[in-house]
PDB file of C-alpha atoms (C1' of nucleotides) in Angstrom:
ATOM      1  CA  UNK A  12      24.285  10.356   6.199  1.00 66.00           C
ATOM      2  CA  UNK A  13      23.891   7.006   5.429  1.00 62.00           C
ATOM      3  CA  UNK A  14      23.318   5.341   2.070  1.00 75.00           C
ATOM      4  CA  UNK A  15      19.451   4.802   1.115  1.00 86.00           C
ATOM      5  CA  UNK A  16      17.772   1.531  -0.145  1.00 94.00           C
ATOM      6  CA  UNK A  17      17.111   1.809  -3.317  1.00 96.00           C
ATOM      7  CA  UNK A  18      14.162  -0.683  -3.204  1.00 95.00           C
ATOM      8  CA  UNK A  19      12.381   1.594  -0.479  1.00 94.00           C
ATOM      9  CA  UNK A  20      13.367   4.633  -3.019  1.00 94.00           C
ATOM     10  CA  UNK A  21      11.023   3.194  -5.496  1.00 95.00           C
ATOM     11  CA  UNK A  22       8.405   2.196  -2.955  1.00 93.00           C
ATOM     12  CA  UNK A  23       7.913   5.650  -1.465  1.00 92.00           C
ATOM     13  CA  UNK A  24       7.063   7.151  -5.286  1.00 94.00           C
ATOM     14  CA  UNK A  25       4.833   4.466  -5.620  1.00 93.00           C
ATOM     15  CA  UNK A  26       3.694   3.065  -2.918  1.00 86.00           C
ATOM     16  CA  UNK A  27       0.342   1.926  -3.005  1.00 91.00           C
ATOM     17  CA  UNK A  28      -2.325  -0.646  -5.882  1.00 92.00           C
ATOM     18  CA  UNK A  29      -3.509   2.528  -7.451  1.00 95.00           C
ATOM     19  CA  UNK A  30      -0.548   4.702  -8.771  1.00 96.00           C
ATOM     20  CA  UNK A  31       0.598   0.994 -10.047  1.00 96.00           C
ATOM     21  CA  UNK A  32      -2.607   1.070 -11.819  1.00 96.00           C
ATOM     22  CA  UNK A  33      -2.633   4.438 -13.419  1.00 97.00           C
ATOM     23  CA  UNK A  34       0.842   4.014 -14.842  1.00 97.00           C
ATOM     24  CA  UNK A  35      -0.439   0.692 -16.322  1.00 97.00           C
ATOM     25  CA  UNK A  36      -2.411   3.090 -18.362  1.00 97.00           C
ATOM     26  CA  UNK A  37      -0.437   6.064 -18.824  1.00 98.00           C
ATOM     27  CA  UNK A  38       1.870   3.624 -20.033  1.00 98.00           C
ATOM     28  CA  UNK A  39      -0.085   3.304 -23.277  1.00 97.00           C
ATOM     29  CA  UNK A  40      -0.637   6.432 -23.998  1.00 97.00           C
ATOM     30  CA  UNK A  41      -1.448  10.033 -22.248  1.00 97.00           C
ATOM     31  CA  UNK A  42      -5.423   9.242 -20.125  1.00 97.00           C
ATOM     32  CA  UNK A  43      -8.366  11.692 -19.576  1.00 96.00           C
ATOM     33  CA  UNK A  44      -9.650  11.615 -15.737  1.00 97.00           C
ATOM     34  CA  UNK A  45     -12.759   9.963 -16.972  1.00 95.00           C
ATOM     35  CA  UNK A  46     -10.829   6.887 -19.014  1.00 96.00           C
ATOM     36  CA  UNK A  47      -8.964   6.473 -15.871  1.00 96.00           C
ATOM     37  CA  UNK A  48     -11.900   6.387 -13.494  1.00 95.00           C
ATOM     38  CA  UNK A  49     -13.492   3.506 -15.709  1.00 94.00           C
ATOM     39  CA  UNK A  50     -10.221   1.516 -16.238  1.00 94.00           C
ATOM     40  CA  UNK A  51      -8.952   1.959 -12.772  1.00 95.00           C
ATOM     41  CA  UNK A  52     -11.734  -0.514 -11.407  1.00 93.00           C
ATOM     42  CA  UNK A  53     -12.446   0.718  -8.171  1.00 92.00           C
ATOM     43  CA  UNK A  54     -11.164   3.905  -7.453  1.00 95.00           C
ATOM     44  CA  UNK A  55     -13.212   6.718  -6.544  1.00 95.00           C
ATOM     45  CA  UNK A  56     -12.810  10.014  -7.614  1.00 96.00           C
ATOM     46  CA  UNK A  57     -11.184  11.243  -4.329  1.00 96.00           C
ATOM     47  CA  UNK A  58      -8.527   8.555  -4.628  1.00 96.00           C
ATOM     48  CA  UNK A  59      -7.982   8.833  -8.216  1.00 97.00           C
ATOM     49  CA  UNK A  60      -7.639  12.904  -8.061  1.00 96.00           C
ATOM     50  CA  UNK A  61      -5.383  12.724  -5.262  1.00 96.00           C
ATOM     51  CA  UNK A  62      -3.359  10.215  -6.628  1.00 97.00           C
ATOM     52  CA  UNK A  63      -2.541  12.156  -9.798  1.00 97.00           C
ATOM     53  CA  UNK A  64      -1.946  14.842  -8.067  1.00 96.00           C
ATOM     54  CA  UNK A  65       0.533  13.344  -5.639  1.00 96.00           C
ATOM     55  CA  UNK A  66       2.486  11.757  -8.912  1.00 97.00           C
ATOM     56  CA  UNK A  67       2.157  15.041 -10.749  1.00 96.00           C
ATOM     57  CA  UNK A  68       3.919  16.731  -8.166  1.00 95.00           C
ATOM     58  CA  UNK A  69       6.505  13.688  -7.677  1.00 95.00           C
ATOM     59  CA  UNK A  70       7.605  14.300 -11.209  1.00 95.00           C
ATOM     60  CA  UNK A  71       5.976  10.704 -12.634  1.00 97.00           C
ATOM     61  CA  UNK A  72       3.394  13.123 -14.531  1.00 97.00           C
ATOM     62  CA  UNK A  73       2.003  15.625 -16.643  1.00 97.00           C
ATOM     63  CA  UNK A  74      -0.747  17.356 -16.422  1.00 96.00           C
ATOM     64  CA  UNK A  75      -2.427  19.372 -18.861  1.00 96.00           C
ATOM     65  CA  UNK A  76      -5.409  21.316 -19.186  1.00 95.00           C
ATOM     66  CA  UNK A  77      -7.017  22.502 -21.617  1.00 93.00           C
ATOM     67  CA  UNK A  78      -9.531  25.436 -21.519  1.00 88.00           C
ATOM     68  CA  UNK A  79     -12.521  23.986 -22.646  1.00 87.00           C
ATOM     69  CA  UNK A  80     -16.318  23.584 -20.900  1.00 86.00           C
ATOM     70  CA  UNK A  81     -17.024  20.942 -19.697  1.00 89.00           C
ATOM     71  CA  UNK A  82     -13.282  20.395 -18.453  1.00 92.00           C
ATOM     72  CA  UNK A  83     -10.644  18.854 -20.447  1.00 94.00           C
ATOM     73  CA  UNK A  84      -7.679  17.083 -18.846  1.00 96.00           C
ATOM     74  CA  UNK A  85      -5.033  14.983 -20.176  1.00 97.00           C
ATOM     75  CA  UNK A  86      -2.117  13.082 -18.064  1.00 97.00           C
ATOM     76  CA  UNK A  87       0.778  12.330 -19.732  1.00 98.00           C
ATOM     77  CA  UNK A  88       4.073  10.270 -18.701  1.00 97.00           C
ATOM     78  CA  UNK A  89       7.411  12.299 -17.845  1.00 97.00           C
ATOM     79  CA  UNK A  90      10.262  11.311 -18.486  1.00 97.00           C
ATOM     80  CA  UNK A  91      10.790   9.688 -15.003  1.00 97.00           C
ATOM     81  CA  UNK A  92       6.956   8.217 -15.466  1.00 97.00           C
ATOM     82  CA  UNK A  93       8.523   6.648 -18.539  1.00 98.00           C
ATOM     83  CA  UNK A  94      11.287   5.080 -17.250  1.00 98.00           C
ATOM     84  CA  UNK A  95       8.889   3.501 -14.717  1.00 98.00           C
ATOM     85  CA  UNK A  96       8.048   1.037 -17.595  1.00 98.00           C
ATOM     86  CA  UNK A  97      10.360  -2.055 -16.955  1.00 98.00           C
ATOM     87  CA  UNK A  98       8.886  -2.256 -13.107  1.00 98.00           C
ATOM     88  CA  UNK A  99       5.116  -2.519 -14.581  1.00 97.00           C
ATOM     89  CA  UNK A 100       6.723  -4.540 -17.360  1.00 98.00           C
ATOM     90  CA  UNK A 101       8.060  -7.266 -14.817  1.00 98.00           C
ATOM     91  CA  UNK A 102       4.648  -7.241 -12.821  1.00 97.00           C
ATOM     92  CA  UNK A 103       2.981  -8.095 -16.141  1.00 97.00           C
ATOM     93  CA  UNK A 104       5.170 -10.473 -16.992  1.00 97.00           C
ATOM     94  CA  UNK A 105       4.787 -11.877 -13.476  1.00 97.00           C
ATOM     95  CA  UNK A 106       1.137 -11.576 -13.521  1.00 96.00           C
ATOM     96  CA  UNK A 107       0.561 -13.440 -17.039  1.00 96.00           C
ATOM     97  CA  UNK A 108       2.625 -16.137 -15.464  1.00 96.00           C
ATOM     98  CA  UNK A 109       0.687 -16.186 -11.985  1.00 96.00           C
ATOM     99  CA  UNK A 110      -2.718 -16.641 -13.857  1.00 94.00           C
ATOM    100  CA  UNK A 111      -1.406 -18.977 -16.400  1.00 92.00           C
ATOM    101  CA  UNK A 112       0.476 -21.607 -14.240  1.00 90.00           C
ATOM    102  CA  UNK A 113      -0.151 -20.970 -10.993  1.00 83.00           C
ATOM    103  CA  UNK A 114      -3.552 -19.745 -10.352  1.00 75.00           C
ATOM    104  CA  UNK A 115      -6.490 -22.417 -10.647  1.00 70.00           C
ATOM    105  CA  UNK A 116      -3.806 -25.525 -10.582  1.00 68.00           C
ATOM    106  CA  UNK A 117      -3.653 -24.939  -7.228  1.00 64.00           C
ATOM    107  CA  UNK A 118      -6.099 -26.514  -4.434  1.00 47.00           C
ATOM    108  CA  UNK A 119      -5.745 -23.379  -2.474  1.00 43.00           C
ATOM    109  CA  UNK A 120      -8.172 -20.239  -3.488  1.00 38.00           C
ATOM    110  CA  UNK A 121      -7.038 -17.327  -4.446  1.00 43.00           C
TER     111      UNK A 121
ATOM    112  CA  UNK B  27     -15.722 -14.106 -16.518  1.00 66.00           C
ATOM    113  CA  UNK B  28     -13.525 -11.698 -17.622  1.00 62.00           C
ATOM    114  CA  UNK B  29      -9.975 -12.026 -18.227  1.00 75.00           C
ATOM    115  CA  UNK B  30      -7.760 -10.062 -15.438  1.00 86.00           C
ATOM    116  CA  UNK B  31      -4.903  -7.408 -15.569  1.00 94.00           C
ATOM    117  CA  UNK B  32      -1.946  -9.258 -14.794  1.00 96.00           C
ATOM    118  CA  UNK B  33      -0.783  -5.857 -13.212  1.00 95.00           C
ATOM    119  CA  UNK B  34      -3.748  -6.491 -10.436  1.00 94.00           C
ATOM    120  CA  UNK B  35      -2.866  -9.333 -10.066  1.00 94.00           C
ATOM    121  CA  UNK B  36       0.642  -9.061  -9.054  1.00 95.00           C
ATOM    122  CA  UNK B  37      -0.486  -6.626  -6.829  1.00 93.00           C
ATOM    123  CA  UNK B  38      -2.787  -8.494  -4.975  1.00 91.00           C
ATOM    124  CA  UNK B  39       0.008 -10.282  -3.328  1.00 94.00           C
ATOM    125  CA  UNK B  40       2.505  -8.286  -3.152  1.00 93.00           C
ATOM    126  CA  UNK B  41       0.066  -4.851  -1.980  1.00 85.00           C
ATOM    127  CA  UNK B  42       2.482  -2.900   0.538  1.00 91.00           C
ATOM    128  CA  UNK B  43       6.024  -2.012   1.335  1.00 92.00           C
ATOM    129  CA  UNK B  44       6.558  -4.149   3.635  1.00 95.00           C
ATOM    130  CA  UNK B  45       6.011  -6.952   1.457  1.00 96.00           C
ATOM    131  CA  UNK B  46       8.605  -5.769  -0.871  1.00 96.00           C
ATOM    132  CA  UNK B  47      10.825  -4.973   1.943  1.00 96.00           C
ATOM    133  CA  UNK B  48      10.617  -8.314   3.081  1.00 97.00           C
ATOM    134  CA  UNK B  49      11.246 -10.039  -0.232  1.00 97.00           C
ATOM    135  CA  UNK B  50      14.114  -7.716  -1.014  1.00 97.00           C
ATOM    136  CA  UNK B  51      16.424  -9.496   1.921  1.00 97.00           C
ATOM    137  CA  UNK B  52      15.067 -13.325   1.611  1.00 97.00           C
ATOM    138  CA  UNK B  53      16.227 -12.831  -1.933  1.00 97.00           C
ATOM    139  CA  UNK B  54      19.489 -12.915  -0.477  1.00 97.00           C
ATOM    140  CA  UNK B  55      19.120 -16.015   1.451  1.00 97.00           C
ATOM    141  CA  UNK B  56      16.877 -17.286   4.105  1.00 97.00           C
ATOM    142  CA  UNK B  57      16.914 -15.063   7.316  1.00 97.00           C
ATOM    143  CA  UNK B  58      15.622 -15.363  10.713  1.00 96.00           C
ATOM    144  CA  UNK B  59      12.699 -13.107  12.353  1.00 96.00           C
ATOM    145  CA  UNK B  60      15.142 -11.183  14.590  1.00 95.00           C
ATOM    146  CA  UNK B  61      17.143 -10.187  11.459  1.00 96.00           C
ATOM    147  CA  UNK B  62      14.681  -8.891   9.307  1.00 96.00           C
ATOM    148  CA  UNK B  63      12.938  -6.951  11.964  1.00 95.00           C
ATOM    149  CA  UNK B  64      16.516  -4.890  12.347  1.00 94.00           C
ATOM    150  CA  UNK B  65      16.501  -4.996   8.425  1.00 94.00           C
ATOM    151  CA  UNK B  66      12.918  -3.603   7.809  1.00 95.00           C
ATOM    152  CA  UNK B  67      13.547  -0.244   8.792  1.00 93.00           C
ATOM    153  CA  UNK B  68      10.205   0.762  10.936  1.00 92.00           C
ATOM    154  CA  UNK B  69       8.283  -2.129  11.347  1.00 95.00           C
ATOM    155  CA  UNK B  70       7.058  -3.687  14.028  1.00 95.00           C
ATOM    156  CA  UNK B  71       6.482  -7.217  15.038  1.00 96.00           C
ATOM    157  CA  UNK B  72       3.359  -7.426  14.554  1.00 96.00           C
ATOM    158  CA  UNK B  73       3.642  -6.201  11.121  1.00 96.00           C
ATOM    159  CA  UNK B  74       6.451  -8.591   9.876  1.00 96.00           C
ATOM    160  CA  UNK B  75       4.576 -11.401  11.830  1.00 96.00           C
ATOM    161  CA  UNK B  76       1.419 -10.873  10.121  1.00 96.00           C
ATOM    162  CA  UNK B  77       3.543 -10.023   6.138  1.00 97.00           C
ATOM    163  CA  UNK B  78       5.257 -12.964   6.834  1.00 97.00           C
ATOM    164  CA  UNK B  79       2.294 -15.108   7.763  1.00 96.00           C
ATOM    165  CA  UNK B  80       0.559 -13.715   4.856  1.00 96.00           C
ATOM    166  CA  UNK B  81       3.175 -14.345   2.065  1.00 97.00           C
ATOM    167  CA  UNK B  82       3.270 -17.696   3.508  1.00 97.00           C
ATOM    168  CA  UNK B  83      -0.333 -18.616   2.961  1.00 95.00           C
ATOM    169  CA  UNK B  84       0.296 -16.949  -1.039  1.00 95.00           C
ATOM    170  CA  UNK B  85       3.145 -19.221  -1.191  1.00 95.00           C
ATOM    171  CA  UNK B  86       5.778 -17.165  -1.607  1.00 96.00           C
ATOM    172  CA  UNK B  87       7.714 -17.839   1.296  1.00 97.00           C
ATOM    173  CA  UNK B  88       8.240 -21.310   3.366  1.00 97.00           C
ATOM    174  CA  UNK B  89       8.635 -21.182   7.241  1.00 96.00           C
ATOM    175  CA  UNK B  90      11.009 -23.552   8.661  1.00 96.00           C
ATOM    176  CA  UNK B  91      10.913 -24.014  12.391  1.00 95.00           C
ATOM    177  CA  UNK B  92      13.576 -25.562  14.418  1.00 93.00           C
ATOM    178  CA  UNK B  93      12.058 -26.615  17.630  1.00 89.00           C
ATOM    179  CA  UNK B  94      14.804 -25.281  19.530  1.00 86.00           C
ATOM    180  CA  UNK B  95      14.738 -22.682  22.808  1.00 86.00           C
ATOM    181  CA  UNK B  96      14.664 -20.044  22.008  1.00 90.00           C
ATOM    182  CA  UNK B  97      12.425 -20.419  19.123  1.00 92.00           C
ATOM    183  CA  UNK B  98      14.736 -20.754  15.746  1.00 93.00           C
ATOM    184  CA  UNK B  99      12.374 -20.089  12.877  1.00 95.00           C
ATOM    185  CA  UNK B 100      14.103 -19.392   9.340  1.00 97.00           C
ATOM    186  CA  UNK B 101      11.703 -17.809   6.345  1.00 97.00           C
ATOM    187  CA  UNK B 102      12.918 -18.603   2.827  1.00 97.00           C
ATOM    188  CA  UNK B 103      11.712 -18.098  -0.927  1.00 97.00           C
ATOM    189  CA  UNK B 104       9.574 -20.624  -2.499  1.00 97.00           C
ATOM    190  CA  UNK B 105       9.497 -21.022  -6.023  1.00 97.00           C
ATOM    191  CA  UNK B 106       7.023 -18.268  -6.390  1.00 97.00           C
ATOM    192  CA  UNK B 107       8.598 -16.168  -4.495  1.00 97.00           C
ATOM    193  CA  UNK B 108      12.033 -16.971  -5.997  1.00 98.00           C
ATOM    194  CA  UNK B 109      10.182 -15.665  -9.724  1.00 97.00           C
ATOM    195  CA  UNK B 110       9.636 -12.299  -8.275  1.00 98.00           C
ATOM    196  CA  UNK B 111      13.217 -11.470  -8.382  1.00 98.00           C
ATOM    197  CA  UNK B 112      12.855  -9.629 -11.689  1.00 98.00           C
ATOM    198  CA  UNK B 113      10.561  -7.306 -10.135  1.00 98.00           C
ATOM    199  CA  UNK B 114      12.572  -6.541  -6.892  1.00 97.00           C
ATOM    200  CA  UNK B 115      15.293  -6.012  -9.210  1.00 98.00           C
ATOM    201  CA  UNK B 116      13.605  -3.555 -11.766  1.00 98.00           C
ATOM    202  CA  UNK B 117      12.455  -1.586  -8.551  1.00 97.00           C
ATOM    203  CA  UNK B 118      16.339  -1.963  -7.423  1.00 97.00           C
ATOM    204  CA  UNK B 119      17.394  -0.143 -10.527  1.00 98.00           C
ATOM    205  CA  UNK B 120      14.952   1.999 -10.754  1.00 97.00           C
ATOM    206  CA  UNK B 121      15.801   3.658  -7.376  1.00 96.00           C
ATOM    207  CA  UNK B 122      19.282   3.655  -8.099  1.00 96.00           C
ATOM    208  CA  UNK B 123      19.053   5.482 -11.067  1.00 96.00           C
ATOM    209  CA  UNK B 124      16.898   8.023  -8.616  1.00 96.00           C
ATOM    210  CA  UNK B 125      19.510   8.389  -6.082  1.00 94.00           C
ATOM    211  CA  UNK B 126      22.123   9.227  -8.637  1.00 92.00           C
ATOM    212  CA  UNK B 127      20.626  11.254 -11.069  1.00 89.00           C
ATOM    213  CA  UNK B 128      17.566  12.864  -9.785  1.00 83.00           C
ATOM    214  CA  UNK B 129      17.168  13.362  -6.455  1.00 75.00           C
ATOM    215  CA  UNK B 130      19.270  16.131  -5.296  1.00 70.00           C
ATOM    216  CA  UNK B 131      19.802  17.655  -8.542  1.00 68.00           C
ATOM    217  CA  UNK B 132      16.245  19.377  -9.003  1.00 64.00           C
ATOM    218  CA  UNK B 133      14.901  21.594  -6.831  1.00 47.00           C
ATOM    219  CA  UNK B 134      12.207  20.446  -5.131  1.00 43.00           C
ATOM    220  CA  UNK B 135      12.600  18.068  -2.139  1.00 38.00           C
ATOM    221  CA  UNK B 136      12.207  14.303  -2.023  1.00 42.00           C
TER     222      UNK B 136
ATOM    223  C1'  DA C  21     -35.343  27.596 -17.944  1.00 51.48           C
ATOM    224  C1'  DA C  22     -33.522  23.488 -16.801  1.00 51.48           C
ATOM    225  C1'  DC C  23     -30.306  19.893 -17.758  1.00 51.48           C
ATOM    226  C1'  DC C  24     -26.005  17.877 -19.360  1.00 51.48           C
ATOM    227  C1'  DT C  25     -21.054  17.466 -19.511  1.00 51.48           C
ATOM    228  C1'  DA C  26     -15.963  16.581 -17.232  1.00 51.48           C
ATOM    229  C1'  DA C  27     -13.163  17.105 -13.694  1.00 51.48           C
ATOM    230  C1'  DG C  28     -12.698  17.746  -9.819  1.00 51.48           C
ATOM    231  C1'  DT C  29     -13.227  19.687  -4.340  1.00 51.48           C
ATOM    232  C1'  DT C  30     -15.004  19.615   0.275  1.00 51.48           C
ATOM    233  C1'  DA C  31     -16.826  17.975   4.523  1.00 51.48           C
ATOM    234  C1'  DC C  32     -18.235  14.245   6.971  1.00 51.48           C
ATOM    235  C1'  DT C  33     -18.187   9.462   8.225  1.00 51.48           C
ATOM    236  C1'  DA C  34     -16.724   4.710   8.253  1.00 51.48           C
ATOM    237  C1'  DA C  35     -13.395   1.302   7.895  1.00 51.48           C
ATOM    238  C1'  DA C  36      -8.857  -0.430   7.736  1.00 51.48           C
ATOM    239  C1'  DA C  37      -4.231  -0.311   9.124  1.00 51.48           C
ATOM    240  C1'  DA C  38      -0.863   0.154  12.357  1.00 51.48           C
ATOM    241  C1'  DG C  39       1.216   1.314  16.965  1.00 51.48           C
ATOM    242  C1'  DT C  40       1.868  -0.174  21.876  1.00 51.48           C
ATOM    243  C1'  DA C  41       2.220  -2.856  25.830  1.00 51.48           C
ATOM    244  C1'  DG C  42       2.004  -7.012  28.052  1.00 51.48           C
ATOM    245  C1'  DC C  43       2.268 -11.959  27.993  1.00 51.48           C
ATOM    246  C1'  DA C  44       3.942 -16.783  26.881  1.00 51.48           C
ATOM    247  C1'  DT C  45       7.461 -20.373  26.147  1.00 51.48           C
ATOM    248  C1'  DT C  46      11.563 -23.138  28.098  1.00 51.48           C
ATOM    249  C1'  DT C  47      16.206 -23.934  28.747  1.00 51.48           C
ATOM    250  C1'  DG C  48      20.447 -22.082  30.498  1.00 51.48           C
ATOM    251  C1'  DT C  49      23.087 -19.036  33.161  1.00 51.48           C
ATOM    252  C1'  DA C  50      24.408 -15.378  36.875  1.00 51.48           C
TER     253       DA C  50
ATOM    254  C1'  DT D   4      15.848 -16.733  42.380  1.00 51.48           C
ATOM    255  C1'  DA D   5      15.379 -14.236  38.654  1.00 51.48           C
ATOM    256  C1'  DC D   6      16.630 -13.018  34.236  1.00 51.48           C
ATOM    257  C1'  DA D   7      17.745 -13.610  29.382  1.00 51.48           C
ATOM    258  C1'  DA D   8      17.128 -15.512  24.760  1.00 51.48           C
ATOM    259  C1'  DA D   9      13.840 -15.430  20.053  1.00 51.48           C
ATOM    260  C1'  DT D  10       9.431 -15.402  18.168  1.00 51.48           C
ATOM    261  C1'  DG D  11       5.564 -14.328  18.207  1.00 51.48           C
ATOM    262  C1'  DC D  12       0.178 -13.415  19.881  1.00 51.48           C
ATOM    263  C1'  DT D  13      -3.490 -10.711  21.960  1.00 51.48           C
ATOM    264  C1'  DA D  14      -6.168  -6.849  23.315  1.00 51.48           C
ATOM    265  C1'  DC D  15      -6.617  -2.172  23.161  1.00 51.48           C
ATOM    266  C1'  DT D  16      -6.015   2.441  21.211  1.00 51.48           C
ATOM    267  C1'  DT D  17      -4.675   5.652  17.773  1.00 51.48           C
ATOM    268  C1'  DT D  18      -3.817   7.027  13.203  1.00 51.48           C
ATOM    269  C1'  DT D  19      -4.422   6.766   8.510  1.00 51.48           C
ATOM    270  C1'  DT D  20      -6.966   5.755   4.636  1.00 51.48           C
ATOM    271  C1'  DA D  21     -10.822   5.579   1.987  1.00 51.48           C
ATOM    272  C1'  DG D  22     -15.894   5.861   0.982  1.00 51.48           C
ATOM    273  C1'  DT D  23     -20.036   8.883   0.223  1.00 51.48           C
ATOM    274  C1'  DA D  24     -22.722  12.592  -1.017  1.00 51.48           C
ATOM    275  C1'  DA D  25     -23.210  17.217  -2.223  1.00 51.48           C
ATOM    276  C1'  DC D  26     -21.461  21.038  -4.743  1.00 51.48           C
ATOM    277  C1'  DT D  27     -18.969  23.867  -8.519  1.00 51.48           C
ATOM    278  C1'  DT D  28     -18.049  25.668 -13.233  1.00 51.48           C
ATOM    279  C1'  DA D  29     -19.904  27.609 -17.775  1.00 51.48           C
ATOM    280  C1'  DG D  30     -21.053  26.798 -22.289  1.00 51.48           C
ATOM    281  C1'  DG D  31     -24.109  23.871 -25.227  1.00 51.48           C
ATOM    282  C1'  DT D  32     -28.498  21.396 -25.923  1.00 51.48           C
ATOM    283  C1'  DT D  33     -33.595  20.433 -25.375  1.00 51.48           C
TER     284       DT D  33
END
DNA sequence: AACCTAAGTTACTAAAAAGTAGCATTTGTA
DNA sequence: TACAAATGCTACTTTTTAGTAACTTAGGTT
């Protein structure tokens, strides 16, 4: 068998805007479904649910319920979620840049 | 207007695998349409034509053409693109720390 | 008795993304 | 004569993704 990318690795665990954006979150500290529907501008519930899911069961997340009416749901960062932290570090970093020099000093729209 | 997530924003350019495909082997050096479409396991032309055409409009890659038969045309990094290293890079890590000590040793499949 | 809450799920539809095949260019070679 | 080379583009179809609206749960509040 031969040897795998490890670039494409990474991109199959998280490989689309929103999972980015939900471990932007995480990243600060364990997130109810409803913080993360408001911060994640955009998502719907469908996408946001499934998402979790799909990370929960890739070993990024936790998930933990707690027993309580109305429902009570907290996601957490594994271990493996938590080592995701210098990738969304970089993009940061890379973003803050973007906006500060780049963006708006440039003729072309973004 | 509100300030924006830096996060969002780096994703707005860089929003699928291909993209990050693609910028993992021009941050080796320039290459050639033929080559990356080898490279880029599973895409198709029309894909890298289009990624390529795109990232060239964000200005993170330059398109040379050498008005040769057949057509020579030779995509490189721009500045921009060049400054996205240190994410390609954390992602390169990242899935090599995977390959070698997590997938494979849990249980459930990849 | 009806409504509210939080965290979803389901079914249905609409939209976006991607695959596929065929075509074009133009010089050189078999 | 006809084919090959490299780099796409176009039109058409299929697949995938995502949006929307309705529904559920069960205890607490008006």
């Amino acid at each position: 068998m031969k040897k795998q990318c490890p670039v494409a690795t990474t991109m199959n665990l998280i490989d689309n805007k929103w999972k980015i954006l939900i471990l932007r979150d995480i990243l600060k500290g364990p997130k109810r479904f409803g913080f993360l529907k408001k911060s994640v501008v955009g998502i719907s519930s469908k996408m946001l649910s499934q998402n979790l899911h799909e990370m929960e069961r890739d070993g990024i997340l936790n998930r933990k319920v707690f027993p309580e009416v109305p429902p009570h749901v907290e996601y957490s960062l594994s271990p493996l979620g938590e080592s995701m932290r210098p990738i969304i570090r970089s993009m940061e970093k890379w973003g803050n840049n973007y906006l500060e020099n780049v963006k708006g000093k440039q003729q072309i729209k973004f």
